[in-house]
Amino acid sequence: MAELTQPATVLSVIDLTPHVRQLVVLPKTQKLSFQPGQWVSLKLPVGPKPPLNRAYTMATPESPSGELTLVFDLVPEGMGSGYLYNLKAGDKLLLSGPYGNFVLPQPLDREVLFITRYTGLVPIRCMLKALYAHRETSPILLIAVGPAENELLYHDEFLSLAVLHASFRYLPLVASSDESAVALTVTMLRPLIEGMSHVLPMLCGIKKFVRPLRTFLVETGYERKEVKTETYD
Ligand SMILES: Cc1cc2nc3c(=O)[nH]c(=O)nc-3n(C[C@H](O)[C@H](O)[C@H](O)COP(=O)(O)OP(=O)(O)OC[C@H]3O[C@@H](n4cnc5c(N)ncnc54)[C@H](O)[C@@H]3O)c2cc1C
């Protein structure tokens, strides 16, 4: 991780759902150039041995102004997300980056199957913003699991995207436990996968969600390395 560590200012704070917050931050020393799916490392002044390093993915593609949009859920007793939840516009942060290989291949020549749980949607949202900004793209199916109906991130945005673009299918699911999130996704996915040609699967969320679903996809005929994953914990 040789990238510069630099100060950044919080420009705005808004709630996207009752437990998910968006921070727009502006790096002060150097503009970051990044690909959708990449993340920054925040160095937070908390924990037994500060700084506490926590990764947050950009939710919006690179912009001329250099602002970064970060979106996170408040993890119960989570030190990092708890600290971020108390930040206000004008506060300062230290960050470095960008990092990460969870990005779309170029060119994109296959249907994409995105499967996400809760804030695991953040990198995918960034990719979708970039993909649909200029042109039509390969067909995309997004399965997004949230812990409650009012915690479905970007729900209205994706409903609108599905209306505007025939190539985009959006399947939101609600499941509160780790086990039910996996079970419900498998139930919905099984018949869909059978009717699809070989797609590019990209999965993001915590390990308890991502790993069993990767195993499921491997059992249906995908090679392990074909299933791209990003895990948060
Ligand atoms: C590459 C990468 C990108 C990430 N991008 C994002 C992002 O865009 N948005 C975001 O909210 N988080 C993201 N994370 C997770 C983030 O870095 C922190 O781990 C998360 O905010 C929890 O930190 P904490 O200190 O509050 O909780 P901790 O005290 O570290 O507790 C983490 C525990 O809570 C559970 N948990 C529940 N929800 C989450 C969650 N969302 N992330 C991690 N663990 C969770 C885990 O099972 C884990 O055991 C990313 C992580 C990685 C590795």
XYZ file of N, CA and C and ligand atoms in Angstrom:
752
model
N 0.831 -1.195 0.000
C 0.000 0.000 0.000
C 0.874 1.257 0.000
N 1.393 1.620 -1.183
C 2.321 2.744 -1.231
C 1.608 4.067 -1.509
N 0.292 4.022 -1.676
C -0.416 5.259 -2.016
C -0.304 6.288 -0.897
N -0.313 7.534 -1.325
C -0.208 8.670 -0.404
C -1.348 8.666 0.628
N -0.977 8.910 1.892
C -2.014 9.155 2.898
C -2.221 10.660 2.974
N -3.459 11.071 2.832
C -3.725 12.512 2.768
C -4.974 12.885 3.560
N -5.050 14.153 3.973
C -6.258 14.595 4.667
C -7.402 14.789 3.681
N -8.602 14.645 4.175
C -9.799 14.875 3.357
C -10.829 15.568 4.235
N -11.664 16.381 3.607
C -12.706 17.092 4.355
C -14.063 16.477 4.045
N -14.874 16.299 5.072
C -16.248 15.826 4.863
C -17.065 17.006 4.336
N -17.631 16.835 3.139
C -18.411 17.924 2.551
C -19.883 17.812 2.918
N -20.387 16.585 2.975
C -21.807 16.427 3.314
C -22.060 15.059 3.918
N -23.131 14.989 4.677
C -23.538 13.738 5.338
C -25.038 13.593 5.108
N -25.442 12.464 4.502
C -26.894 12.243 4.424
C -27.225 10.777 4.725
N -28.423 10.571 5.215
C -28.892 9.217 5.485
C -29.578 8.672 4.240
N -29.143 7.487 3.791
C -29.789 6.850 2.638
C -30.917 5.937 3.092
N -30.730 5.327 4.270
C -31.758 4.485 4.892
C -31.625 4.738 6.402
N -32.493 4.126 7.239
C -32.357 4.363 8.684
C -30.995 3.977 9.255
N -30.269 3.031 8.610
C -28.973 2.621 9.160
C -27.820 2.722 8.170
N -28.034 3.407 7.081
C -26.954 3.568 6.092
C -26.753 5.052 5.797
N -25.513 5.456 5.870
C -25.193 6.874 5.727
C -24.215 7.079 4.574
N -24.362 8.223 3.919
C -23.444 8.593 2.841
C -22.598 9.793 3.267
N -21.297 9.678 3.070
C -20.394 10.813 3.289
C -19.798 11.191 1.949
N -19.823 12.469 1.621
C -19.050 12.926 0.473
C -17.816 13.609 1.038
N -16.655 13.131 0.605
C -15.405 13.671 1.141
C -14.529 14.166 -0.004
N -13.720 15.169 0.316
C -12.828 15.738 -0.703
C -11.376 15.614 -0.243
N -10.587 14.754 -0.920
C -9.155 14.674 -0.597
C -8.491 16.027 -0.846
N -7.608 16.441 0.052
C -7.083 17.805 -0.013
C -5.769 17.926 -0.776
N -4.975 16.837 -0.820
C -3.636 16.971 -1.405
C -3.632 16.581 -2.877
N -4.299 15.465 -3.174
C -4.194 14.910 -4.529
C -5.534 14.299 -4.925
N -5.949 14.567 -6.166
C -7.184 13.952 -6.668
C -6.937 12.454 -6.887
N -7.904 11.622 -6.514
C -7.741 10.179 -6.707
C -8.358 9.772 -8.036
N -7.613 8.971 -8.771
C -8.125 8.410 -10.002
C -8.436 6.947 -9.715
N -9.651 6.515 -9.946
C -9.999 5.149 -9.562
C -10.992 4.525 -10.534
N -11.060 3.202 -10.475
C -12.045 2.470 -11.276
C -13.236 2.103 -10.393
N -14.438 2.039 -10.968
C -15.589 1.599 -10.172
C -15.305 0.230 -9.552
N -15.559 0.110 -8.258
C -15.277 -1.131 -7.536
C -14.100 -0.965 -6.585
N -13.322 0.099 -6.771
C -12.161 0.293 -5.891
C -12.553 1.035 -4.606
N -11.655 0.997 -3.634
C -11.951 1.524 -2.300
C -10.793 2.360 -1.769
N -11.098 3.106 -0.711
C -10.049 3.849 -0.001
C -9.927 3.298 1.413
N -8.750 3.488 1.986
C -8.526 3.079 3.364
C -8.603 4.327 4.240
N -9.510 4.326 5.206
C -9.614 5.450 6.139
C -8.795 5.111 7.377
N -8.065 6.087 7.866
C -7.263 5.901 9.082
C -7.971 6.655 10.200
N -8.675 5.900 11.037
C -9.582 6.535 12.002
C -8.924 6.628 13.386
N -9.118 7.753 14.078
C -8.428 7.968 15.362
C -9.155 7.307 16.535
N -9.408 6.017 16.410
C -10.121 5.275 17.464
C -9.497 3.891 17.638
N -9.949 3.192 18.669
C -9.483 1.828 18.889
C -8.312 1.792 19.840
N -7.896 0.580 20.245
C -6.812 0.449 21.209
C -5.472 0.916 20.661
N -5.279 0.759 19.321
C -4.005 1.193 18.723
C -4.282 2.020 17.472
N -4.719 3.287 17.649
C -5.040 4.101 16.469
C -3.812 4.263 15.577
N -3.943 4.484 14.270
C -5.226 4.582 13.607
C -5.850 3.213 13.317
N -7.170 3.208 13.305
C -7.927 2.014 12.919
C -8.159 2.121 11.406
N -7.642 1.157 10.656
C -7.811 1.203 9.195
C -9.096 0.500 8.792
N -9.916 1.198 8.057
C -11.154 0.601 7.550
C -11.333 0.973 6.082
N -11.772 -0.015 5.294
C -11.931 0.184 3.847
C -13.357 0.618 3.516
N -13.507 1.583 2.630
C -14.826 1.983 2.138
C -14.732 2.228 0.631
N -15.743 1.700 -0.048
C -15.732 1.673 -1.513
C -16.436 2.913 -2.061
N -15.948 3.401 -3.175
C -16.603 4.554 -3.778
C -17.947 4.116 -4.392
N -18.977 4.878 -4.076
C -20.328 4.549 -4.546
C -20.659 5.256 -5.850
N -19.840 6.226 -6.214
C -20.082 7.037 -7.410
C -18.765 7.105 -8.179
N -18.836 7.025 -9.515
C -17.590 7.069 -10.285
C -16.830 8.381 -10.079
N -15.570 8.332 -10.518
C -14.687 9.504 -10.422
C -15.378 10.742 -11.003
N -15.209 11.876 -10.339
C -15.831 13.113 -10.838
C -14.749 14.179 -11.007
N -15.002 15.157 -11.875
C -13.989 16.198 -12.109
C -13.616 16.924 -10.817
N -14.557 17.055 -9.892
C -14.282 17.797 -8.654
C -13.380 17.010 -7.694
N -13.250 15.704 -7.916
C -12.407 14.883 -7.041
C -13.109 14.412 -5.776
N -14.409 14.717 -5.649
C -15.140 14.265 -4.461
C -15.321 12.747 -4.479
N -15.292 12.140 -3.308
C -15.525 10.696 -3.186
C -16.802 10.475 -2.397
N -17.648 9.591 -2.900
C -18.893 9.275 -2.189
C -18.723 7.924 -1.503
N -18.799 7.928 -0.181
C -18.639 6.703 0.603
C -19.943 6.404 1.310
N -20.304 5.128 1.344
C -21.600 4.724 1.902
C -21.379 3.544 2.835
N -21.904 3.633 4.047
C -21.617 2.560 5.023
C -22.810 2.360 5.939
N -22.888 1.120 6.463
C -23.946 0.835 7.445
C -23.345 0.898 8.843
N -24.205 1.189 9.802
C -23.775 1.270 11.196
C -23.764 -0.147 11.764
N -22.563 -0.730 11.879
C -22.418 -2.090 12.402
C -22.600 -2.021 13.924
N -23.468 -2.865 14.511
C -23.649 -2.814 15.962
C -22.306 -2.964 16.684
N -22.002 -2.026 17.539
C -20.731 -1.966 18.291
C -19.501 -1.849 17.395
N -19.696 -1.525 16.138
C -18.556 -1.383 15.214
C -17.806 -0.089 15.499
N -16.514 -0.218 15.728
C -15.743 0.967 16.106
C -15.569 1.923 14.926
N -15.258 1.350 13.753
C -15.021 2.193 12.585
C -16.292 2.871 12.110
N -17.331 2.086 11.875
C -18.572 2.677 11.361
C -19.205 3.586 12.415
N -19.015 3.249 13.689
C -19.541 4.103 14.765
C -18.866 5.474 14.749
N -17.557 5.486 14.519
C -16.830 6.765 14.440
C -17.355 7.573 13.241
N -17.462 6.896 12.085
C -17.897 7.609 10.875
C -19.309 8.171 11.027
N -20.133 7.453 11.780
C -21.520 7.864 11.950
C -21.640 9.186 12.700
N -20.589 9.538 13.447
C -20.637 10.783 14.221
C -20.025 11.971 13.486
N -19.510 11.731 12.269
C -18.878 12.844 11.550
C -19.924 13.805 11.001
N -19.496 15.068 10.914
C -20.375 16.117 10.375
C -19.640 16.835 9.237
N -20.401 17.582 8.436
C -19.767 18.367 7.373
C -18.720 19.272 7.996
N -17.556 19.339 7.359
C -16.465 20.175 7.870
C -15.421 19.374 8.630
N -15.784 18.166 9.108
C -14.818 17.339 9.839
C -13.742 16.821 8.882
N -12.613 16.412 9.491
C -11.475 15.940 8.682
C -11.289 14.437 8.844
N -10.718 13.828 7.809
C -10.397 12.392 7.807
C -9.020 12.215 7.195
N -8.387 11.075 7.473
C -7.160 10.730 6.757
C -7.476 9.524 5.888
N -7.033 9.546 4.638
C -7.304 8.395 3.766
C -6.160 8.149 2.805
N -6.131 6.918 2.290
C -5.193 6.590 1.216
C -5.907 5.692 0.210
N -5.345 5.585 -0.962
C -5.943 4.742 -1.995
C -5.803 5.390 -3.351
N -6.427 4.854 -4.373
C -7.398 3.761 -4.329
C -6.720 2.387 -4.343
N -7.470 1.387 -3.894
C -7.020 0.002 -3.878
C -8.121 -0.894 -4.462
N -7.697 -2.130 -4.809
C -8.685 -3.156 -5.109
C -8.730 -3.627 -6.543
N -9.085 -4.914 -6.676
C -9.181 -5.559 -7.993
C -10.597 -6.003 -8.329
N -11.548 -5.615 -7.514
C -12.929 -6.023 -7.772
C -13.523 -5.012 -8.764
N -13.117 -5.183 -10.020
C -13.532 -4.233 -11.065
C -14.036 -5.031 -12.260
N -14.767 -4.366 -13.121
C -15.307 -5.040 -14.313
C -14.205 -5.282 -15.331
N -14.239 -6.444 -16.004
C -13.260 -6.649 -17.082
C -13.589 -5.736 -18.263
N -12.557 -5.426 -19.026
C -12.742 -4.606 -20.237
C -12.230 -5.407 -21.422
N -12.937 -5.616 -22.502
C -14.325 -5.213 -22.670
C -15.243 -6.173 -21.918
N -16.438 -5.712 -21.695
C -17.440 -6.518 -20.999
C -18.252 -7.252 -22.069
N -17.970 -8.551 -22.246
C -18.570 -9.244 -23.384
C -19.562 -10.324 -22.968
N -19.937 -10.322 -21.681
C -20.881 -11.339 -21.209
C -21.932 -10.703 -20.319
N -23.038 -11.405 -20.135
C -24.044 -10.961 -19.173
C -23.421 -10.971 -17.774
N -23.783 -9.979 -16.969
C -23.221 -9.889 -15.623
C -24.300 -10.226 -14.592
N -23.898 -11.033 -13.634
C -24.792 -11.364 -12.526
C -24.185 -10.772 -11.254
N -24.786 -9.687 -10.766
C -24.319 -9.094 -9.518
C -25.168 -9.645 -8.376
N -24.513 -10.093 -7.321
C -25.251 -10.541 -6.133
C -24.652 -9.837 -4.927
N -25.479 -9.090 -4.210
C -24.950 -8.285 -3.112
C -25.834 -8.391 -1.881
N -25.190 -8.148 -0.765
C -25.973 -8.039 0.469
C -25.696 -6.686 1.120
N -26.751 -5.948 1.347
C -26.718 -4.683 2.077
C -25.677 -3.744 1.462
N -24.699 -3.232 2.254
C -23.745 -2.282 1.672
C -22.750 -2.950 0.724
N -22.843 -4.242 0.565
C -22.090 -4.926 -0.491
C -22.504 -4.409 -1.863
N -23.599 -3.675 -1.889
C -24.096 -3.080 -3.124
C -23.248 -1.880 -3.579
N -22.468 -1.307 -2.677
C -21.786 -0.034 -2.978
C -20.891 -0.111 -4.224
N -19.970 -1.088 -4.329
C -19.138 -1.114 -5.546
C -19.957 -1.351 -6.807
N -21.022 -2.148 -6.669
C -21.856 -2.475 -7.839
C -22.612 -1.229 -8.304
N -23.063 -0.443 -7.340
C -23.765 0.798 -7.688
C -22.836 1.704 -8.493
N -21.587 1.758 -8.087
C -20.607 2.581 -8.803
C -20.417 2.052 -10.226
N -20.322 0.728 -10.354
C -20.153 0.124 -11.683
C -21.369 0.411 -12.562
N -22.562 0.289 -11.975
C -23.782 0.521 -12.756
C -23.873 1.973 -13.218
N -23.511 2.885 -12.339
C -23.505 4.310 -12.701
C -22.597 4.536 -13.913
N -21.413 3.906 -13.865
C -20.452 4.092 -14.955
C -20.963 3.419 -16.237
N -21.498 2.197 -16.095
C -21.943 1.444 -17.273
C -23.076 2.148 -18.000
N -24.036 2.681 -17.239
C -25.221 3.259 -17.877
C -25.085 4.759 -18.132
N -23.904 5.322 -17.834
C -23.739 6.761 -18.038
C -23.736 7.108 -19.519
N -23.154 6.256 -20.344
C -22.938 6.648 -21.740
C -23.653 5.768 -22.758
N -23.926 4.539 -22.395
C -24.334 3.624 -23.465
C -25.126 2.454 -22.901
N -25.684 1.682 -23.813
C -26.254 0.399 -23.409
C -25.101 -0.551 -23.131
N -25.352 -1.578 -22.366
C -24.269 -2.475 -22.022
C -24.767 -3.914 -22.127
N -23.900 -4.858 -21.794
C -24.323 -6.260 -21.751
C -25.497 -6.384 -20.791
N -26.323 -7.429 -20.964
C -27.417 -7.596 -20.002
C -26.872 -7.747 -18.579
N -27.623 -7.215 -17.632
C -27.201 -7.266 -16.235
C -28.373 -7.715 -15.373
N -28.094 -8.671 -14.487
C -29.074 -9.028 -13.458
C -28.465 -8.678 -12.104
N -29.183 -7.868 -11.345
C -28.730 -7.506 -10.002
C -29.669 -8.123 -8.976
N -29.108 -8.977 -8.122
C -29.862 -9.487 -6.974
C -29.285 -8.786 -5.748
N -30.122 -7.967 -5.096
C -29.642 -7.169 -3.954
C -30.472 -7.533 -2.726
N -29.797 -8.082 -1.724
C -30.505 -8.490 -0.500
C -30.290 -7.411 0.562
N -31.379 -6.990 1.179
C -31.292 -6.031 2.292
C -31.898 -6.642 3.536
N -31.569 -6.093 4.723
C -32.068 -6.670 5.968
C -33.528 -6.310 6.278
N -34.064 -5.315 5.592
C -35.461 -4.907 5.796
C -35.872 -4.104 4.563
N -37.191 -3.942 4.382
C -37.628 -3.230 3.184
C -37.103 -1.805 3.134
N -37.086 -1.159 4.306
C -36.617 0.236 4.310
C -35.087 0.341 4.358
N -34.401 -0.803 4.252
C -32.932 -0.802 4.197
C -32.432 -1.248 2.822
N -33.344 -1.284 1.833
C -32.906 -1.642 0.469
C -32.256 -0.409 -0.155
N -30.947 -0.486 -0.287
C -30.170 0.672 -0.763
C -30.439 0.952 -2.235
N -30.587 2.218 -2.582
C -30.738 2.652 -3.976
C -31.924 1.977 -4.672
N -32.917 1.584 -3.895
C -34.045 0.823 -4.440
C -34.754 1.601 -5.568
N -35.094 2.853 -5.307
C -35.828 3.628 -6.324
C -34.963 3.854 -7.566
N -33.692 4.088 -7.324
C -32.772 4.305 -8.453
C -32.731 3.079 -9.366
N -32.682 1.901 -8.764
C -32.584 0.688 -9.578
C -33.920 0.341 -10.240
N -35.016 0.662 -9.573
C -36.313 0.453 -10.220
C -36.392 1.324 -11.475
N -35.958 2.565 -11.362
C -35.986 3.471 -12.524
C -35.053 2.972 -13.624
N -33.888 2.494 -13.222
C -32.921 1.989 -14.215
C -33.517 0.811 -14.991
N -34.252 -0.034 -14.277
C -34.858 -1.207 -14.927
C -35.964 -0.784 -15.892
N -36.641 0.323 -15.580
C -37.677 0.824 -16.492
C -37.027 1.420 -17.746
N -35.916 2.102 -17.542
C -35.254 2.798 -18.656
C -34.480 1.870 -19.579
N -33.932 0.792 -19.010
C -33.036 -0.069 -19.800
C -33.522 -1.508 -19.775
N -33.891 -2.013 -20.944
C -34.375 -3.397 -21.024
C -33.277 -4.381 -20.644
N -32.026 -3.955 -20.756
C -30.905 -4.869 -20.468
C -30.677 -5.048 -18.963
N -31.352 -4.241 -18.132
C -31.093 -4.288 -16.687
C -32.284 -4.910 -15.948
N -31.983 -5.990 -15.231
C -33.022 -6.618 -14.383
C -32.611 -6.484 -12.927
N -33.577 -6.141 -12.099
C -33.299 -5.860 -10.684
C -34.207 -6.716 -9.816
N -33.584 -7.514 -8.958
C -34.355 -8.379 -8.072
C -33.980 -8.067 -6.618
N -34.783 -7.219 -5.954
C -34.492 -6.919 -4.546
C -35.102 -7.983 -3.640
N -34.362 -8.376 -2.613
C -34.849 -9.390 -1.667
C -34.646 -8.879 -0.243
N -35.512 -9.323 0.656
C -35.368 -8.932 2.060
C -35.161 -10.183 2.903
N -34.073 -10.181 3.667
C -33.784 -11.313 4.561
C -32.979 -10.770 5.731
N -33.384 -11.123 6.949
C -32.742 -10.474 8.102
C -31.526 -11.240 8.625
N -31.485 -12.568 8.455
C -30.341 -13.310 9.025
C -29.374 -13.723 7.915
N -28.159 -14.088 8.328
C -27.159 -14.561 7.358
C -27.707 -15.772 6.600
N -28.279 -16.710 7.359
C -28.748 -17.973 6.764
C -29.892 -17.715 5.775
N -30.851 -16.874 6.182
C -31.998 -16.664 5.290
C -31.579 -15.862 4.058
N -30.581 -14.993 4.207
C -30.121 -14.215 3.037
C -29.553 -15.167 1.979
N -28.779 -16.156 2.420
C -28.197 -17.119 1.475
C -29.297 -18.008 0.898
N -30.156 -18.537 1.777
C -31.178 -19.487 1.328
C -32.131 -18.842 0.326
N -32.556 -17.628 0.611
C -33.488 -16.948 -0.283
C -32.819 -16.650 -1.635
N -31.572 -16.235 -1.583
C -30.863 -15.935 -2.833
C -30.732 -17.194 -3.687
N -30.380 -18.312 -3.051
C -30.244 -19.566 -3.805
C -31.592 -19.952 -4.413
N -32.653 -19.814 -3.648
C -33.992 -20.178 -4.143
C -34.351 -19.358 -5.384
N -34.049 -18.076 -5.341
C -34.399 -17.212 -6.473
C -33.455 -17.447 -7.654
N -32.199 -17.733 -7.317
C -31.161 -17.830 -8.344
C -31.237 -19.119 -9.155
N -31.592 -20.205 -8.481
C -31.523 -21.525 -9.133
C -32.260 -21.549 -10.481
N -33.548 -21.159 -10.523
C -34.223 -21.215 -11.836
C -33.682 -20.183 -12.819
N -33.199 -19.063 -12.305
C -32.674 -18.028 -13.211
C -31.387 -18.495 -13.874
N -30.516 -19.108 -13.094
C -29.226 -19.581 -13.592
C -29.425 -20.629 -14.679
N -30.432 -21.487 -14.481
C -30.673 -22.560 -15.457
C -30.971 -21.995 -16.841
N -31.647 -20.831 -16.869
C -32.024 -20.257 -18.165
C -30.977 -19.319 -18.742
N -29.879 -19.119 -18.043
C -28.900 -18.133 -18.502
C -27.699 -18.834 -19.128
N -27.120 -18.168 -20.163
C -25.854 -18.702 -20.667
C -24.767 -18.350 -19.650
N -23.530 -18.695 -19.979
C -22.452 -18.485 -19.012
C -22.279 -16.985 -18.726
N -22.525 -16.588 -17.493
C -22.484 -15.170 -17.137
C -21.198 -14.876 -16.357
N -21.013 -13.583 -16.080
C -19.909 -13.180 -15.188
C -20.514 -12.922 -13.815
N -20.286 -13.814 -12.838
C -20.850 -13.558 -11.514
C -19.919 -12.667 -10.690
N -20.480 -11.637 -10.035
C -19.698 -10.757 -9.149
C -20.484 -10.604 -7.842
N -19.851 -11.045 -6.754
C -20.550 -11.127 -5.463
C -19.870 -10.211 -4.449
N -20.662 -9.515 -3.642
C -20.050 -8.644 -2.632
C -20.896 -8.587 -1.360
N -20.202 -8.650 -0.222
C -20.863 -8.587 1.088
C -19.951 -9.218 2.118
N -20.528 -9.605 3.257
C -19.682 -10.272 4.255
C -19.505 -11.753 3.865
N -18.476 -12.377 4.464
C -18.110 -13.745 4.061
C -19.255 -14.737 4.217
N -20.040 -14.570 5.277
C -21.125 -15.538 5.520
C -22.152 -15.526 4.399
N -22.175 -14.475 3.632
C -23.080 -14.380 2.491
C -22.371 -14.801 1.200
N -21.201 -14.255 1.000
C -20.514 -14.436 -0.286
C -20.029 -15.873 -0.480
N -19.445 -16.461 0.565
C -18.810 -17.768 0.379
C -19.789 -18.889 0.021
N -20.912 -19.035 0.739
C -21.843 -20.111 0.342
C -22.417 -19.902 -1.055
N -22.562 -18.634 -1.458
C -23.109 -18.396 -2.799
C -22.073 -18.703 -3.879
N -20.825 -18.440 -3.575
C -19.782 -18.848 -4.533
C -19.776 -20.373 -4.654
N -19.893 -21.064 -3.517
C -19.935 -22.531 -3.536
C -21.117 -23.010 -4.383
N -22.265 -22.363 -4.210
C -23.449 -22.733 -4.995
C -23.166 -22.571 -6.496
N -22.553 -21.455 -6.860
C -22.280 -21.215 -8.285
C -21.282 -22.234 -8.832
N -20.307 -22.602 -8.015
C -19.336 -23.620 -8.442
C -20.061 -24.960 -8.648
N -20.997 -25.267 -7.759
C -21.766 -26.522 -7.910
C -22.620 -26.522 -9.181
N -23.012 -25.317 -9.634
C -23.821 -25.277 -10.856
C -22.964 -25.258 -12.118
N -21.622 -25.292 -11.965
C -20.773 -25.442 -13.150
C -19.756 -24.344 -13.368
N -19.766 -23.312 -12.520
C -18.757 -22.258 -12.688
C -17.443 -22.692 -12.068
N -16.346 -22.242 -12.687
C -15.047 -22.461 -12.046
C -14.908 -21.440 -10.932
N -14.230 -21.841 -9.861
C -14.102 -20.973 -8.695
C -13.531 -19.597 -9.061
N -12.514 -19.598 -9.931
C -11.880 -18.314 -10.265
C -12.747 -17.440 -11.181
N -13.777 -18.035 -11.779
C -14.679 -17.236 -12.613
C -15.629 -16.391 -11.771
N -15.807 -16.781 -10.521
C -16.749 -16.073 -9.653
C -15.963 -14.989 -8.919
N -16.181 -13.734 -9.326
C -15.419 -12.632 -8.706
C -16.101 -12.238 -7.397
N -15.302 -12.107 -6.352
C -15.892 -11.779 -5.047
C -15.128 -10.646 -4.360
N -15.868 -9.914 -3.540
C -15.264 -8.936 -2.621
C -15.924 -9.178 -1.264
N -15.090 -9.429 -0.244
C -15.675 -9.627 1.088
C -15.255 -8.484 2.000
N -16.178 -8.093 2.866
C -15.999 -6.908 3.710
C -15.363 -7.225 5.063
N -15.351 -8.521 5.457
C -14.851 -8.824 6.803
C -13.789 -9.917 6.735
C -12.388 -4.042 0.348
C -13.436 -3.591 1.359
C -14.372 -2.635 1.001
C -15.356 -2.241 1.922
N -16.297 -1.321 1.531
C -17.293 -1.011 2.406
C -18.341 -0.096 2.024
O -18.331 0.490 0.921
N -19.330 0.140 2.913
C -19.358 -0.471 4.148
O -20.309 -0.248 4.916
N -18.381 -1.304 4.539
C -17.348 -1.561 3.718
N -16.346 -2.405 4.127
C -16.352 -2.849 5.537
C -15.669 -1.773 6.410
O -14.295 -1.666 6.066
C -15.738 -2.122 7.890
O -15.262 -3.430 8.078
C -17.153 -2.021 8.439
O -17.606 -0.664 8.381
C -17.190 -2.517 9.894
O -16.197 -1.874 10.618
P -16.404 -1.592 12.167
O -15.089 -1.175 12.750
O -17.561 -0.658 12.376
O -16.868 -2.984 12.731
P -15.996 -4.198 13.314
O -15.792 -3.976 14.755
O -14.760 -4.354 12.473
O -16.998 -5.390 13.114
C -17.070 -6.087 11.902
C -17.975 -7.277 12.133
O -19.310 -6.876 11.833
C -19.873 -7.695 10.842
N -20.427 -6.789 9.797
C -21.707 -6.462 9.645
N -21.868 -5.590 8.639
C -20.650 -5.378 8.122
C -20.161 -4.583 7.060
N -20.956 -3.794 6.295
N -18.860 -4.602 6.803
C -18.037 -5.356 7.545
N -18.426 -6.124 8.584
C -19.730 -6.132 8.876
C -18.762 -8.594 10.303
O -19.210 -9.924 10.251
C -17.595 -8.416 11.222
O -17.384 -9.554 12.018
C -15.355 -2.789 3.221
C -14.382 -3.724 3.584
C -13.447 -4.129 2.677
C -12.413 -5.151 3.100
